[in-house]
Every structure is written in structure tokens, then in C-alpha cells.
Tab-separated table of C-alpha atoms and ligand atoms in Angstrom:
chain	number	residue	atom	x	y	z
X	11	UNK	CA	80.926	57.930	-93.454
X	12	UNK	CA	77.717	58.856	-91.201
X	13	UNK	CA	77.453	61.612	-88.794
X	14	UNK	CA	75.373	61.935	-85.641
X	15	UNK	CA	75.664	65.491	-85.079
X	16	UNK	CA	73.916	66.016	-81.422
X	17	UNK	CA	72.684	69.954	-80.932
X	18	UNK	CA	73.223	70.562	-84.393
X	19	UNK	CA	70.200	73.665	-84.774
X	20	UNK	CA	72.468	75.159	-82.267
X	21	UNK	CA	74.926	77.623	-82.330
X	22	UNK	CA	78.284	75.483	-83.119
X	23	UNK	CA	76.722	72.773	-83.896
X	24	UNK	CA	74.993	74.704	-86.678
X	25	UNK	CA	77.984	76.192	-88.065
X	26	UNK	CA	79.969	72.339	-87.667
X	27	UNK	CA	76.647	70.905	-89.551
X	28	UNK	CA	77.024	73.583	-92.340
X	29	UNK	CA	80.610	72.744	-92.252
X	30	UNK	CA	80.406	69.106	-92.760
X	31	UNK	CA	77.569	69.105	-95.503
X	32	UNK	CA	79.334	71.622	-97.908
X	33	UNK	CA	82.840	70.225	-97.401
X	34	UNK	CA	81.915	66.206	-97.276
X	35	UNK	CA	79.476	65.945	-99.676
X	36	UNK	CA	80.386	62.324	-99.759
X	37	UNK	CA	79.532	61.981	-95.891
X	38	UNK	CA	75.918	61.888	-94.537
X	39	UNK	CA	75.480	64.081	-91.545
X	40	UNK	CA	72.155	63.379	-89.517
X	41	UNK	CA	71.274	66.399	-86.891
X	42	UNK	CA	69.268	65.310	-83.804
X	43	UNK	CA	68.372	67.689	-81.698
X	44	UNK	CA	65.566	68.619	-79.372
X	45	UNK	CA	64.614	72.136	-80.452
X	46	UNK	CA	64.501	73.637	-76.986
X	47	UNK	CA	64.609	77.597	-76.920
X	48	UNK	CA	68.196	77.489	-78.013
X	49	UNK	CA	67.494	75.458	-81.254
X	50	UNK	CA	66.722	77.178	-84.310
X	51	UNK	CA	65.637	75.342	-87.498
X	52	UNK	CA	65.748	78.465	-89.290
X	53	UNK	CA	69.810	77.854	-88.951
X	54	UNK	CA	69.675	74.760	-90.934
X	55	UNK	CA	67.508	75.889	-93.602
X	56	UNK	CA	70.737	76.711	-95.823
X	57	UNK	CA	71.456	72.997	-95.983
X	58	UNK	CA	67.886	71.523	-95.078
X	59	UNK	CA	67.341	70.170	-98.879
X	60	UNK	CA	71.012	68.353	-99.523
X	61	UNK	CA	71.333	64.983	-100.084
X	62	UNK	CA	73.797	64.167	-97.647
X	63	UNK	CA	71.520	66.119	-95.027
X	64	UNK	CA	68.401	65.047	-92.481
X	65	UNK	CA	67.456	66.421	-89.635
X	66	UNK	CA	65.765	64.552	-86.476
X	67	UNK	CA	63.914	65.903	-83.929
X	68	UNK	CA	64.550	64.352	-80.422
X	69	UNK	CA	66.266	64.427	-77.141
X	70	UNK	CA	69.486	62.911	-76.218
X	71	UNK	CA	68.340	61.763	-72.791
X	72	UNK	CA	65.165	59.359	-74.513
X	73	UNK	CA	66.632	56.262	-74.502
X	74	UNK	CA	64.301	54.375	-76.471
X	75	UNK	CA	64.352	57.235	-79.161
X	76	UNK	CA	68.582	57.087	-78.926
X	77	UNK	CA	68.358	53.343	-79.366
X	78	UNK	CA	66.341	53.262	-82.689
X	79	UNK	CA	68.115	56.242	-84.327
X	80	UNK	CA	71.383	54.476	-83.279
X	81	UNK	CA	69.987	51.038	-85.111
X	82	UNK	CA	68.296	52.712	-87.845
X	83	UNK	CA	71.469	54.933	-89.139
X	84	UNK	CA	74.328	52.890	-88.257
X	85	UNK	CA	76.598	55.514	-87.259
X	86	UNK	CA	80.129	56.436	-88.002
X	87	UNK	CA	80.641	59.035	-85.945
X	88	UNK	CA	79.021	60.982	-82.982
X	89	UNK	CA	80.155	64.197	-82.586
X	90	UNK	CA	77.816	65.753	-79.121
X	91	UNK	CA	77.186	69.749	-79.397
X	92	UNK	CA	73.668	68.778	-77.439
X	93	UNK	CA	73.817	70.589	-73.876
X	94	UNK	CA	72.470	73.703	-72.021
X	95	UNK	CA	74.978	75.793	-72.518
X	96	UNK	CA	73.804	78.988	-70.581
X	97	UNK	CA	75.954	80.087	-67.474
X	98	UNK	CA	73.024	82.758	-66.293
X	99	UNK	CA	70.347	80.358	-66.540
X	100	UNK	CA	72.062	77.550	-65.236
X	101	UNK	CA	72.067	79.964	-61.947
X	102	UNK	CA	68.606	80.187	-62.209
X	103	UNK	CA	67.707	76.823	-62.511
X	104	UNK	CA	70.122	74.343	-62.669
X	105	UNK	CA	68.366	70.421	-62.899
X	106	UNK	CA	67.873	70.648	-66.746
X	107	UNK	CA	71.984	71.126	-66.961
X	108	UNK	CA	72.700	68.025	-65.373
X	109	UNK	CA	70.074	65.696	-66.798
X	110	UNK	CA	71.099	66.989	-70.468
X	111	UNK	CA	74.701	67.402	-70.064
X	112	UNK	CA	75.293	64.621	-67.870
X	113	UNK	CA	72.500	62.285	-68.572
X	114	UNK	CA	72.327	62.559	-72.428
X	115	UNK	CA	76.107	62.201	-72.733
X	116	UNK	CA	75.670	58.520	-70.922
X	117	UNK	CA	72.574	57.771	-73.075
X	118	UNK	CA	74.494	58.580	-76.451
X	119	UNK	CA	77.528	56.492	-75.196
X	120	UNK	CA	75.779	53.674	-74.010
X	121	UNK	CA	74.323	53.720	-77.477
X	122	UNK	CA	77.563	53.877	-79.198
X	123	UNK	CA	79.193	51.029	-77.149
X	124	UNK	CA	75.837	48.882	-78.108
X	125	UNK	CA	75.972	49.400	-81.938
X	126	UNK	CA	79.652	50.250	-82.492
X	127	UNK	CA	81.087	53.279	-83.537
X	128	UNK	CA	84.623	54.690	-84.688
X	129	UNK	CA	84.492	57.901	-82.510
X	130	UNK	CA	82.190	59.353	-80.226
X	131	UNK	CA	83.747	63.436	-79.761
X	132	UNK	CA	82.852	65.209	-76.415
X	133	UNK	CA	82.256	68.738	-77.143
X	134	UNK	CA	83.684	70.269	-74.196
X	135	UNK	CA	84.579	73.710	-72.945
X	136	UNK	CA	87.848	75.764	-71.342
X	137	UNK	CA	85.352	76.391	-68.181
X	138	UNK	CA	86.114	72.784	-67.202
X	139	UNK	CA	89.113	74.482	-65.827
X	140	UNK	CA	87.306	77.288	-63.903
X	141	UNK	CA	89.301	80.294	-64.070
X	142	UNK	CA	92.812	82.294	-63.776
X	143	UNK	CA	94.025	85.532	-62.028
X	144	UNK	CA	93.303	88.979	-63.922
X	145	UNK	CA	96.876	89.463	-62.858
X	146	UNK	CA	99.199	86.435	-64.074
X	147	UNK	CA	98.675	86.779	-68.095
X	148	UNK	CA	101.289	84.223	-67.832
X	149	UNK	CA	99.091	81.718	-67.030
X	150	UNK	CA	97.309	79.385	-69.598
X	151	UNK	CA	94.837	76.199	-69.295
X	152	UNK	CA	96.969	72.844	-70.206
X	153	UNK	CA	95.214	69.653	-70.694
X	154	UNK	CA	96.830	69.022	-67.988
X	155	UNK	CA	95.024	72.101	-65.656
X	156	UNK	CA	93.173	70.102	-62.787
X	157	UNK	CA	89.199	70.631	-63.536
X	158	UNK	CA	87.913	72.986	-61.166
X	159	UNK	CA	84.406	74.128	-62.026
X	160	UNK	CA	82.564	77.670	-60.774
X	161	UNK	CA	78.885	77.458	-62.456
X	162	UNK	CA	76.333	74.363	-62.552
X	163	UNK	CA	76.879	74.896	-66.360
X	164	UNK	CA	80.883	74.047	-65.918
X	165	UNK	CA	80.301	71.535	-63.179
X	166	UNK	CA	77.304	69.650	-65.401
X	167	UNK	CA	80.061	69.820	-68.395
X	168	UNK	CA	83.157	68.492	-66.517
X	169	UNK	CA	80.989	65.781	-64.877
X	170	UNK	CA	80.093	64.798	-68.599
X	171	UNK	CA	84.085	64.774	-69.360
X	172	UNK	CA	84.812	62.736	-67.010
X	173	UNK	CA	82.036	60.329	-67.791
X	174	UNK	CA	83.892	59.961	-71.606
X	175	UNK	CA	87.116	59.366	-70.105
X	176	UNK	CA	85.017	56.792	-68.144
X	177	UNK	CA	83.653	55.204	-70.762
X	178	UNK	CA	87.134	55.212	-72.796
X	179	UNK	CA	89.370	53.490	-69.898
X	180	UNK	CA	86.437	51.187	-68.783
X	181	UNK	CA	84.759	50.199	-72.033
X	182	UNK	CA	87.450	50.936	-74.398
X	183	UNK	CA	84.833	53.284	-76.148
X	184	UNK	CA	86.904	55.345	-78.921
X	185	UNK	CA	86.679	58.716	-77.367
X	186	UNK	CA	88.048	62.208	-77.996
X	187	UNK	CA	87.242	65.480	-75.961
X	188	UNK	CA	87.705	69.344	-77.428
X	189	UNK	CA	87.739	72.221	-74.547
X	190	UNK	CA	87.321	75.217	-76.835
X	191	UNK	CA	87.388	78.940	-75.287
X	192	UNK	CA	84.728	81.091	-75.816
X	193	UNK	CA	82.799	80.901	-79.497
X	194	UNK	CA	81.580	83.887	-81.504
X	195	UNK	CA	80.370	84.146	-85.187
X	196	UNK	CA	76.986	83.299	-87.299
X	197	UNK	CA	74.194	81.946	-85.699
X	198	UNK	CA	74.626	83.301	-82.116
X	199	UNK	CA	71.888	83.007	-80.278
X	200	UNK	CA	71.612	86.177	-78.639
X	201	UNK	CA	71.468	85.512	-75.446
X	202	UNK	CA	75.623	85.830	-75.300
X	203	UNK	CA	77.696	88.504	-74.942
X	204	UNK	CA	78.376	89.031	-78.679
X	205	UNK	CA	75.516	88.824	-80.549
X	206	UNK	CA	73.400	90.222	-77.549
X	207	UNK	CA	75.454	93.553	-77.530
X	208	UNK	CA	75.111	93.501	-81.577
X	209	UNK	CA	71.475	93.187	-81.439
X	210	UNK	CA	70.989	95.514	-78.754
X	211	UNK	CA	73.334	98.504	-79.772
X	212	UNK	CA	71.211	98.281	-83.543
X	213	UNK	CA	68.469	99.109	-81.527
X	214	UNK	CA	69.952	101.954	-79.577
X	215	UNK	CA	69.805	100.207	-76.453
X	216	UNK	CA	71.537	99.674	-73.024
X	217	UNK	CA	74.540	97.387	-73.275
X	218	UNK	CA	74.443	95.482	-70.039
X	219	UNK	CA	77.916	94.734	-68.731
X	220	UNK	CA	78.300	92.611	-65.743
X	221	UNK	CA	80.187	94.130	-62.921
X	222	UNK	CA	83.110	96.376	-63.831
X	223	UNK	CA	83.677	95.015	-67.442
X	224	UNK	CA	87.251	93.776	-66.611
X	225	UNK	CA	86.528	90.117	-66.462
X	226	UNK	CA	88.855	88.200	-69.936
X	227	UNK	CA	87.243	85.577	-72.499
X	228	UNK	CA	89.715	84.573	-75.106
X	229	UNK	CA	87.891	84.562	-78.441
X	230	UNK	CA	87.996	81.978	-81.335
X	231	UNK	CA	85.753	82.325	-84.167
X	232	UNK	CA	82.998	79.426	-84.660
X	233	UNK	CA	84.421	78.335	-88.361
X	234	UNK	CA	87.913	77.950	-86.486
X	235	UNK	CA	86.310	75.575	-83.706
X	236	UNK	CA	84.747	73.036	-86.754
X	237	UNK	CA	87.909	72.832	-88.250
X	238	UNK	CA	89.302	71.846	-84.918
X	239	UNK	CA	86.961	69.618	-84.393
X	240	UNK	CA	86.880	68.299	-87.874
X	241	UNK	CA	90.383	67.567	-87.508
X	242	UNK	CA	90.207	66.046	-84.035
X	243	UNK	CA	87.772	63.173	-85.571
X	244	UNK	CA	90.347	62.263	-88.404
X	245	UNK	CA	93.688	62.831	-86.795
X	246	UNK	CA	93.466	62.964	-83.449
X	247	UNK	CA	94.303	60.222	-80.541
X	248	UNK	CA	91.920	58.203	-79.165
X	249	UNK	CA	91.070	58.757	-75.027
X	250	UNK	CA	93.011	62.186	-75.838
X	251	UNK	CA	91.913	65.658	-74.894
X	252	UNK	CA	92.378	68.683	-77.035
X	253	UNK	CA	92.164	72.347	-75.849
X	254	UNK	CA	91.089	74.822	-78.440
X	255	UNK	CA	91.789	78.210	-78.426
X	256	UNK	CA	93.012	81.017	-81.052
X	257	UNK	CA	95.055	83.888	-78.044
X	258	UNK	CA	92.254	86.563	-78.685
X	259	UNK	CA	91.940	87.721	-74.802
X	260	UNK	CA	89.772	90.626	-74.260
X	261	UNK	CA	88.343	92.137	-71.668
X	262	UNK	CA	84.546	92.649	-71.864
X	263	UNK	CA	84.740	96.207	-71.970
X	264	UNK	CA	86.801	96.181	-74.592
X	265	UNK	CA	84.667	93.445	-76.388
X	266	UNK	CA	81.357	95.540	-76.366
X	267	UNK	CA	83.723	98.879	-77.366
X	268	UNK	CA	85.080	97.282	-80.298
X	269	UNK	CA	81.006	96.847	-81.551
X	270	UNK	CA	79.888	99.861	-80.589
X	271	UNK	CA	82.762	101.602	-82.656
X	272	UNK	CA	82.397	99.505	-85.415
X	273	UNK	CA	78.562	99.834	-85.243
X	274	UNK	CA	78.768	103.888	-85.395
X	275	UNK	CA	77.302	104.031	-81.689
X	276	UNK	CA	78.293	105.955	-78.862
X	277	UNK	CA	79.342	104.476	-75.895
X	278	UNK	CA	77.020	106.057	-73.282
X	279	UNK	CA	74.552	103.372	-74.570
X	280	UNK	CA	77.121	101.282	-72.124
X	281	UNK	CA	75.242	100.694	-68.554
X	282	UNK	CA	77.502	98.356	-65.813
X	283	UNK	CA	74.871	96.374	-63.881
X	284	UNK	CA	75.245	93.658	-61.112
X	285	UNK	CA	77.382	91.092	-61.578
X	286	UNK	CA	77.025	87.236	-62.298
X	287	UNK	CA	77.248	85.314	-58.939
X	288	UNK	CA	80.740	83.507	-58.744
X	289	UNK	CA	81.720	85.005	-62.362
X	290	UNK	CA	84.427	84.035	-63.455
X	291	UNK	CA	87.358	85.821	-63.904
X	292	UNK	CA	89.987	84.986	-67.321
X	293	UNK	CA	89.932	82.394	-69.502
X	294	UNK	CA	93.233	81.413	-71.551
X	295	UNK	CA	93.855	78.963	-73.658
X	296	UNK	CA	97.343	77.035	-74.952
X	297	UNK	CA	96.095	75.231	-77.815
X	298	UNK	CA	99.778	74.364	-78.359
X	299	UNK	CA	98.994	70.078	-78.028
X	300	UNK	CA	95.660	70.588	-81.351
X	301	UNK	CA	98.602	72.929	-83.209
X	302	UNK	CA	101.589	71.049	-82.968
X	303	UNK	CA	100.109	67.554	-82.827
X	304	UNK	CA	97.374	68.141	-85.776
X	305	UNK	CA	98.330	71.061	-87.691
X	306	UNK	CA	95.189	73.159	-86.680
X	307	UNK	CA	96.171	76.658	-87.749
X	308	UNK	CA	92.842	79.491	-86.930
X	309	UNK	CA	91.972	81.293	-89.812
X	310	UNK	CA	90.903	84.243	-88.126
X	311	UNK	CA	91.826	87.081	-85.501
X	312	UNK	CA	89.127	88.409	-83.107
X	313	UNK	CA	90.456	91.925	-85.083
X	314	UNK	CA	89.008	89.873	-88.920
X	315	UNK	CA	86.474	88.061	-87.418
X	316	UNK	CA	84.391	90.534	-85.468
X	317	UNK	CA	84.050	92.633	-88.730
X	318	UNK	CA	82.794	89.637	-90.550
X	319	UNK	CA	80.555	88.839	-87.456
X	320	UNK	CA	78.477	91.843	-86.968
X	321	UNK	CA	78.781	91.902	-91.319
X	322	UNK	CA	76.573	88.550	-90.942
X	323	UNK	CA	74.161	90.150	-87.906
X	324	UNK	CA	73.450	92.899	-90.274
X	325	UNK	CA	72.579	90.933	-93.186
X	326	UNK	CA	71.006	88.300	-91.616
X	327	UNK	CA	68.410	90.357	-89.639
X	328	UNK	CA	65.639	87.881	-90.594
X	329	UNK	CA	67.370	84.878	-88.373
X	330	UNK	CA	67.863	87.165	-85.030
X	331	UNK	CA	64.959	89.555	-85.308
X	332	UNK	CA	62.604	86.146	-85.302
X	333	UNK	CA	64.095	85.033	-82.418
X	334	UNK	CA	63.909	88.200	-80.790
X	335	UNK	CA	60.377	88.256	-81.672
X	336	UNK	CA	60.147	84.182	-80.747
X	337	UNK	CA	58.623	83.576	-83.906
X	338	UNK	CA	61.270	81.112	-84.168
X	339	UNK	CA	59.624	78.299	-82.508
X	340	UNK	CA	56.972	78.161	-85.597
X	341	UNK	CA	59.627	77.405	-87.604
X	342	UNK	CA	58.881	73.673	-86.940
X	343	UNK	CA	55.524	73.497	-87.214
X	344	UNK	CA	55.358	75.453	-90.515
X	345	UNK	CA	58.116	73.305	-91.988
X	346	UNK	CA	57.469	69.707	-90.843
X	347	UNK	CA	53.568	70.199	-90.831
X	348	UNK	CA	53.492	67.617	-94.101
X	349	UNK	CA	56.295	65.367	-92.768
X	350	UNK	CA	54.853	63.444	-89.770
R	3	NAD	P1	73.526	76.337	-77.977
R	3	NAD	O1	72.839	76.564	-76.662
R	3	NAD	O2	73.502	77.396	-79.016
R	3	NAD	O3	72.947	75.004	-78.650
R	3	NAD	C1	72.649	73.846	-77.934
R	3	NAD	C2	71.746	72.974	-78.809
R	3	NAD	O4	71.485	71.747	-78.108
R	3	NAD	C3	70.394	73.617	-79.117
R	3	NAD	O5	70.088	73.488	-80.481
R	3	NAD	C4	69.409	72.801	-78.262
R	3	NAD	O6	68.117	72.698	-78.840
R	3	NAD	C5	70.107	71.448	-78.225
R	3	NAD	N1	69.710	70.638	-77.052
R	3	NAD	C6	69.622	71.054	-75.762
R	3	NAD	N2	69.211	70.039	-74.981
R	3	NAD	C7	69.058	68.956	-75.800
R	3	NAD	C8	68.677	67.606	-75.576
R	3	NAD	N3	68.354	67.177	-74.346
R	3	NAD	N4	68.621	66.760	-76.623
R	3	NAD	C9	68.942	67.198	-77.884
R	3	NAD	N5	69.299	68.472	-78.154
R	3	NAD	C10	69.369	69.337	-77.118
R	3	NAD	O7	75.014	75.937	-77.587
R	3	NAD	P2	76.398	76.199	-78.357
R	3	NAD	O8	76.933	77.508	-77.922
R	3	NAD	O9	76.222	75.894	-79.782
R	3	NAD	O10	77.302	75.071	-77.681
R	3	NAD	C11	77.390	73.765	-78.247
R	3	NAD	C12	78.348	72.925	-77.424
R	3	NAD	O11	79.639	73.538	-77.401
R	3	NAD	C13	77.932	72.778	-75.967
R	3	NAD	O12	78.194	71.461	-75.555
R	3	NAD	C14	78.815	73.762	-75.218
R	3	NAD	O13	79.056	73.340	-73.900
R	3	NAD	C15	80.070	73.723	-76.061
R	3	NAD	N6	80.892	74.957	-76.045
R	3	NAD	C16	80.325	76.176	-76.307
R	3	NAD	C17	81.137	77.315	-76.342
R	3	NAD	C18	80.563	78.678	-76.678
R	3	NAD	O14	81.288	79.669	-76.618
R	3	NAD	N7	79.293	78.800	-77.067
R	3	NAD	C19	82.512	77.203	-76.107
R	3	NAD	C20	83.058	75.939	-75.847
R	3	NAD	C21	82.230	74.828	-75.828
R	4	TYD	P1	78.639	84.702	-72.090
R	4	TYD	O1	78.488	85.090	-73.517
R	4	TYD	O2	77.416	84.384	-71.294
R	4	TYD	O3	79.681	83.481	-72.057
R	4	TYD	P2	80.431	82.775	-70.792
R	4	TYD	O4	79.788	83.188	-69.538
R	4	TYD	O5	80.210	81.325	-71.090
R	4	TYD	O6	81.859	83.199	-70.899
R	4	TYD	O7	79.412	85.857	-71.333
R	4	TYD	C1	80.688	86.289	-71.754
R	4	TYD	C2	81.172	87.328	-70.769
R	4	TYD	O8	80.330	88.486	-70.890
R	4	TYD	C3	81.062	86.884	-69.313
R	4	TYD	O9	82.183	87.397	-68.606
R	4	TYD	C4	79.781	87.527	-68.820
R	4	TYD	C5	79.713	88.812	-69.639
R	4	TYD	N1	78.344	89.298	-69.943
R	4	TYD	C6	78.016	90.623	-69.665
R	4	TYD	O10	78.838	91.415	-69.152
R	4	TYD	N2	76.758	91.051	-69.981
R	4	TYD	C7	75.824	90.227	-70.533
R	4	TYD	O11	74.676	90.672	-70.769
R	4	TYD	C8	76.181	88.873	-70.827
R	4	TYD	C9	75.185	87.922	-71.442
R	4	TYD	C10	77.466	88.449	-70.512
């Protein structure tokens, strides 16, 4: 089978391209994606020379460019990780959300409907849902939780959702969605909470938390959210939507205190600053439809999988200190100087 993997020098999409191209290597994955400031080639380099590997460079919302990739490859599957994913700087400027999230999402299907595919996957998020009370840890997201968005980044992505469940119940397009709570692991750019506090605390610097610190994300490690995904594609029900989530809740607070300790570092680096505009408050997941339905078990614990995080962050200095340093954005040039 052929891939399009959309967004796949990304973070997830990354990891899901690694995925794919060491455990398929009967499949052909293809990786389009634009390269903006959140795309790093230097994340695909692992798997850059395998047969069952190419990368494009391009943008979901080009049309023309969509249309001859589309004709060209002959597509299988599209699996879209492409999007701005950024809830800060989708305050700060929030057009190129909605033209890539919403926009590129139409392109890709109207592609898919035109040359025929078996499954076009909407990589969604839990902040579809917008968010629950600090005090009812009762309270989970359903697939059945009304959307109810806080950020242009949530709003661009649930406009995009509801576009693919457009597109399934008008065209009969074979769709699937995945809401997935909040990603951490290899390849984050660090930007995010994780990876940002990793790459800060190394350097003896002030961890910036947002308000009081109290505000809940409920964890899954990246490898966990592939396999869900993965499984999705093969198993799962057309026109169906499938939250994904593994019950790590933390509190930010104790998210950056669990680094710091396991970094050696002490926790007056810790500095509370102003908080995000209209931040929201918990995320929580019921993933019980993905486990009972598919089988999807997580592998890991936010208590294994932070160790093994900030394991990869210190032996992988090379991929974060170049971004840190933007030398990054070479990375094409120097690479694909020969290939026109
Ligand atoms: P990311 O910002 O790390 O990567 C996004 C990728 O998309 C980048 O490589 C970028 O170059 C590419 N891209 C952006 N605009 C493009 C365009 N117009 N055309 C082609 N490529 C383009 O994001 P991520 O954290 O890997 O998230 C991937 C997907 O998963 C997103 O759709 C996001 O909404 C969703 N998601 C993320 C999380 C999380 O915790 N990070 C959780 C749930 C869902
Ligand atoms: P983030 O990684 O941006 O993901 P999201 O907003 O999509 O959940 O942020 C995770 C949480 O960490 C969120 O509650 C905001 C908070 N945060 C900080 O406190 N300080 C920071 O510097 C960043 C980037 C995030």
C-alpha cells in the first residue's frame, strides 16, 4: 500500500513516518510537507535513504501541486498531520491557522475524492472539545462531547473536523478522525511545554509557567499515538471518530517538577509569568471506544515515558540545539542542493 503522510517533518508526523517505514517495509510512505518553521528535515534523516521512503516538499493548500502528487503516486492512504499546531501563536496571528488547517484539509480531500482512495485519516485533537472544570475529575471527553473550541488553533481544527464528516456523509469519502490528548516524546519541537522546559532547565534557565501552574493536560506518549493511528487506518470504522488518550493527567506544575527533578535542577529556576489569554483549563480523555473497539493498549506511562523522553533530549542534542540555533532551516538547502 502507499502512504501520503501530510506534516510528516513534524513532530507526530515524524515519529508516525518513522513508524510506518521500519514496521511496513512492504508499504511506501511519501512525506509532503511544506517545511515551515515547525518542519525539520533533520527528523527524517534516520529514514531519508529507505526504499520504501521519499520525501516531497510542498504545501497542502497548492492545489495544482496536490493534484499532480495525487496523480503521480496513486495513493492508498492519506493520513493529514499537516496544520499549525501552535495555541500561542495562533493568538498572535491567527489567518495562517485557518487557511492551513481548514483550507488544506479541503484541498487534500477534494484530491482524494478525484483519484480515489481507501482512507483519508483526520488528525485531530482533544481541544476540539474545549475544556473541563479543575474541579469535576469525573468528567471525561466522549466522542460524543459537543465541540466547543477556546483558541483559533482549536476552532481552525474543529472547523477542519467537521469538514471530514462533511465530506464522508456528502461524498461518501472513506473517512476516519483521531482526537488525541496532548503528545510528548522525540522530536518535540521546542516550542511546547515539554521539550521547551527540557531544553531550557539544561541551560540553567527560567522555566516559564503560565499563570499559577494548575491548569491539567493528560499525557500520551508520541509512539502510543502512531499505534493508534496505525490501527485506526486498518481496523477502524469508516465516518467514525476515535478519541485517544493514555489517563496521564498532570498539572503543569507538576509536569515541569517531574523534569527538573529528574534533570538534577533546582526548582527556583521555576518563574510563573502571565497567563495565555482564554487558557484552557483540563483536558481528559476516555479512550474507552479506540480500546475496546480496536484493541489499542498504550505502551507507556507518563512515569516510563518522561524518563525515556528527556533520555532522547540528552542524546540527541544535535537535533534541538540546531533548531535553537535555527540552523535548521539549512537543512534543505544543504541536502536537496543536487536534487532539483
Ligand atoms: P508540528 O507543528 O510539530 O508539525 C506540523 C507540520 O506540518 C510541520 O512539519 C509543518 O512544516 C507542516 N505544515 C504546516 N503547514 C503546512 C502546509 N500548509 N502544507 C504542508 N505542511 C505543512 O505539529 P505536531 O505537534 O506534530 O501535530 C501534528 C498534528 O497532530 C496536527 O494536526 C495537530 O493538530 C495534531 N495534534 C497534535 C497534538 C500535540 O500534542 N502536539 C495532539 C493532538 C493532535
Ligand atoms: P503546549 O505545549 O503549548 O500545549 P497545549 O496548549 O496545546 O496544551 O502547552 C501545554 C500547557 O503548558 C498549557 O497549559 C500551557 C502551558 N505552558 C506553560 O505554562 N509555559 C510555556 O512556556 C508553554 C509553552 C506552555
Amino acid at each position: 500500500m502507499k502512504f501520503l503522510v501530510t506534516g510528516g517533518a513534524g513532530f507526530i508526523g515524524g515519529n508516525f513516518a518513522h513508524y510506518m517505514v521500519n514496521t511496513y517495509p512492504e508499504d511506501q510512505i511519501v512525506v509532503l510537507d511544506l517545511l515551515t518553521y515547525a518542519g525539520n528535515l533533520e527528523t527524517l534523516e534516520p529514514i531519508m535513504e529507505k526504499p520504501n521512503f521519499k520525501f516531497v516538499k510542498g504545501d497542502i493548500r497548492d492545489r495544482e501541486l496536490i493534484d499532480h502528487l495525487f496523480a503521480e503516486e496513486k495513493f492508498d492512504m492519506v493520513v493529514n498531520f499537516a496544520a499549525e499546531t501552535h495555541v500561542d501563536r495562533s493568538v498572535e496571528d491567527p489567518e495562517v491557522f485557518i487557511t492551513t488547517n481548514i483550507l488544506g484539509t479541503q484541498v487534500l480531500m477534494d484530491a482524494c475524492r478525484k483519484y480515489g482512495i481507501q482512507r483519508y485519516h483526520q488528525v485531530s485533537t482533544d481541544e476540539v472539545y474545549g475544556d473541563l472544570p479543575l474541579d469535576r475529575p469525573d468528567l471525561f471527553f466522549t466522542e460524543e462531547t459537543p465541540i466547543h473550541t477556546s483558541s483559533p488553533y482549536s476552532a481552525a481544527k474543529a472547523g477542519a473536523d467537521l469538514l471530514v464528516q462533511a465530506y464522508h456523509r456528502t461524498f461518501k469519502l472513506p473517512v476516519t478522525i483521531s482526537r488525541c490528548s496532548n503528545n510528548y516524546g522525540p522530536y518535540h519541537f521546542p516550542e511546547k511545554l515539554i521539550p521547551l522546559m527540557i531544553s531550557r532547565a539544561l541551560a540553567d534557565e527560567s522555566l516559564p509557567v503560565y499563570g499559577d501552574g494548575m491548569n491539567v493536560r493528560d499525557w500520551l506518549h508520541v509512539y502510543d499515538h502512531c499505534t493508534a493511528i496505525d490501527l485506526i487506518l486498518r481496523k477502524g470504522r469508516e465516518g467514525e471518530v476515535y478519541n485517544i488518550g493514555g489517563h496521564n493527567e498532570k498539572t503543569n506544575l507538576e509536569v515541569v517538577k517531574t523534569i527538573l527533578a529528574a534533570l538534577n535542577k533546582p526548582e527556583s529556576l521555576i518563574h510563573f509569568v502571565k497567563d495565555r489569554p482564554g487558557h484552557d483549563l483540563r483536558y481528559a480523555m476516555d479512550p474507552t471506544k479506540i480500546e475496546t473497539e480496536l484493541g489499542w493498549k498504550p505502551k507507556y506511562t507518563f512515569e516510563t515515558g518522561i524518563p525515556q523522553t528527556i533520555d532522547w533530549y540528552l542524546t540527541h542534542r544535535d537535533w534541538w540545539e540546531h533548531i535553537l540555533q535555527g540552523d535548521y532551516q539549512n537543512y534543505y538547502k544543504t541536502m536537496y542542493k543536487d536534487r532539483p
